[in-house]
Amino acid sequence: MRSHGKDYRTNPETQIDWGLDYIKGRYGSPVKAKKFWLSHNWY
């Protein structure tokens, strides 16, 4: 998370930005991430 800002431990906006980038890189979109989770029960 540090790559998104030095305040990654205390700033929810930084944490959300990091999470969305992770989802985009791993699944392509939040919708695809949810579909994966629903079909596998893990993410």
Backbone as CSV, one residue per row, in Angstrom:
resi,resn,N_x,N_y,N_z,CA_x,CA_y,CA_z,C_x,C_y,C_z
1,MET,0.814,-1.200,0.000,0.000,0.000,0.000,0.852,1.256,0.000
2,ARG,2.055,1.133,0.465,2.918,2.299,0.562,3.105,2.977,-0.788
3,SER,2.997,2.210,-1.865,3.174,2.783,-3.193,2.091,3.807,-3.535
4,HIS,1.002,3.809,-2.784,-0.095,4.745,-3.040,-0.055,5.968,-2.117
5,GLY,0.828,5.969,-1.156,0.968,7.135,-0.284,1.559,6.757,1.046
6,LYS,2.272,7.703,1.629,2.896,7.455,2.933,1.868,7.335,4.053
7,ASP,0.660,7.810,3.790,-0.387,7.788,4.813,-1.273,6.537,4.715
8,TYR,-0.759,5.488,4.087,-1.570,4.307,3.817,-2.111,3.632,5.073
9,ARG,-1.499,3.855,6.204,-1.980,3.243,7.448,-3.152,3.995,8.064
10,THR,-3.300,5.261,7.739,-4.312,6.076,8.412,-5.336,6.710,7.482
11,ASN,-5.109,6.676,6.187,-5.988,7.362,5.252,-6.870,6.351,4.500
12,PRO,-8.167,6.337,4.789,-9.054,5.401,4.112,-9.074,5.585,2.596
13,GLU,-8.932,6.809,2.121,-8.936,7.059,0.675,-7.750,6.363,-0.001
14,THR,-6.589,6.430,0.632,-5.405,5.747,0.100,-5.625,4.242,0.088
15,GLN,-6.218,3.700,1.134,-6.476,2.269,1.220,-7.477,1.819,0.153
16,ILE,-8.496,2.624,-0.093,-9.484,2.300,-1.128,-8.842,2.342,-2.505
17,ASP,-8.043,3.366,-2.766,-7.349,3.464,-4.053,-6.477,2.235,-4.289
18,TRP,-5.742,1.817,-3.263,-4.891,0.636,-3.381,-5.742,-0.603,-3.644
19,GLY,-6.834,-0.747,-2.905,-7.705,-1.900,-3.080,-8.304,-1.983,-4.471
20,LEU,-8.726,-0.856,-5.002,-9.291,-0.849,-6.350,-8.234,-1.174,-7.400
21,ASP,-7.011,-0.702,-7.196,-5.933,-1.045,-8.123,-5.615,-2.539,-8.053
22,TYR,-5.648,-3.097,-6.844,-5.424,-4.539,-6.682,-6.501,-5.333,-7.423
23,ILE,-7.752,-4.953,-7.231,-8.860,-5.631,-7.898,-8.716,-5.527,-9.409
24,LYS,-8.385,-4.357,-9.899,-8.228,-4.162,-11.348,-7.117,-5.052,-11.892
25,GLY,-6.005,-5.128,-11.185,-4.892,-5.938,-11.639,-5.156,-7.432,-11.569
26,ARG,-5.871,-7.871,-10.552,-6.099,-9.305,-10.360,-7.327,-9.822,-11.093
27,TYR,-8.414,-9.044,-11.079,-9.683,-9.522,-11.614,-10.188,-8.725,-12.816
28,GLY,-9.712,-7.526,-12.987,-10.148,-6.693,-14.099,-11.172,-5.648,-13.720
29,SER,-12.063,-5.982,-12.781,-13.080,-5.027,-12.347,-13.698,-5.533,-11.044
30,PRO,-14.361,-4.648,-10.297,-15.046,-5.088,-9.083,-16.144,-6.120,-9.370
31,VAL,-16.819,-5.986,-10.505,-17.871,-6.951,-10.859,-17.271,-8.339,-11.079
32,LYS,-16.148,-8.399,-11.777,-15.498,-9.689,-12.003,-14.948,-10.273,-10.699
33,ALA,-14.488,-9.415,-9.809,-14.015,-9.891,-8.509,-15.165,-10.508,-7.718
34,LYS,-16.320,-9.885,-7.756,-17.477,-10.434,-7.038,-17.912,-11.760,-7.646
35,LYS,-17.923,-11.846,-8.977,-18.290,-13.102,-9.633,-17.334,-14.219,-9.224
36,PHE,-16.039,-13.893,-9.163,-15.054,-14.887,-8.735,-15.342,-15.332,-7.314
37,TRP,-15.569,-14.384,-6.439,-15.844,-14.693,-5.036,-17.098,-15.552,-4.895
38,LEU,-18.142,-15.228,-5.633,-19.383,-15.994,-5.545,-19.204,-17.433,-6.045
39,SER,-18.351,-17.636,-7.021,-18.180,-18.974,-7.557,-17.117,-19.797,-6.823
40,HIS,-16.208,-19.127,-6.105,-15.124,-19.849,-5.419,-15.164,-19.720,-3.894
41,ASN,-15.940,-18.788,-3.379,-16.015,-18.512,-1.929,-14.690,-18.070,-1.332
42,TRP,-13.841,-17.507,-2.145,-12.618,-16.859,-1.681,-12.172,-15.881,-2.764
43,TYR,-11.282,-15.005,-2.401,-10.777,-14.036,-3.367,-9.311,-13.808,-3.153
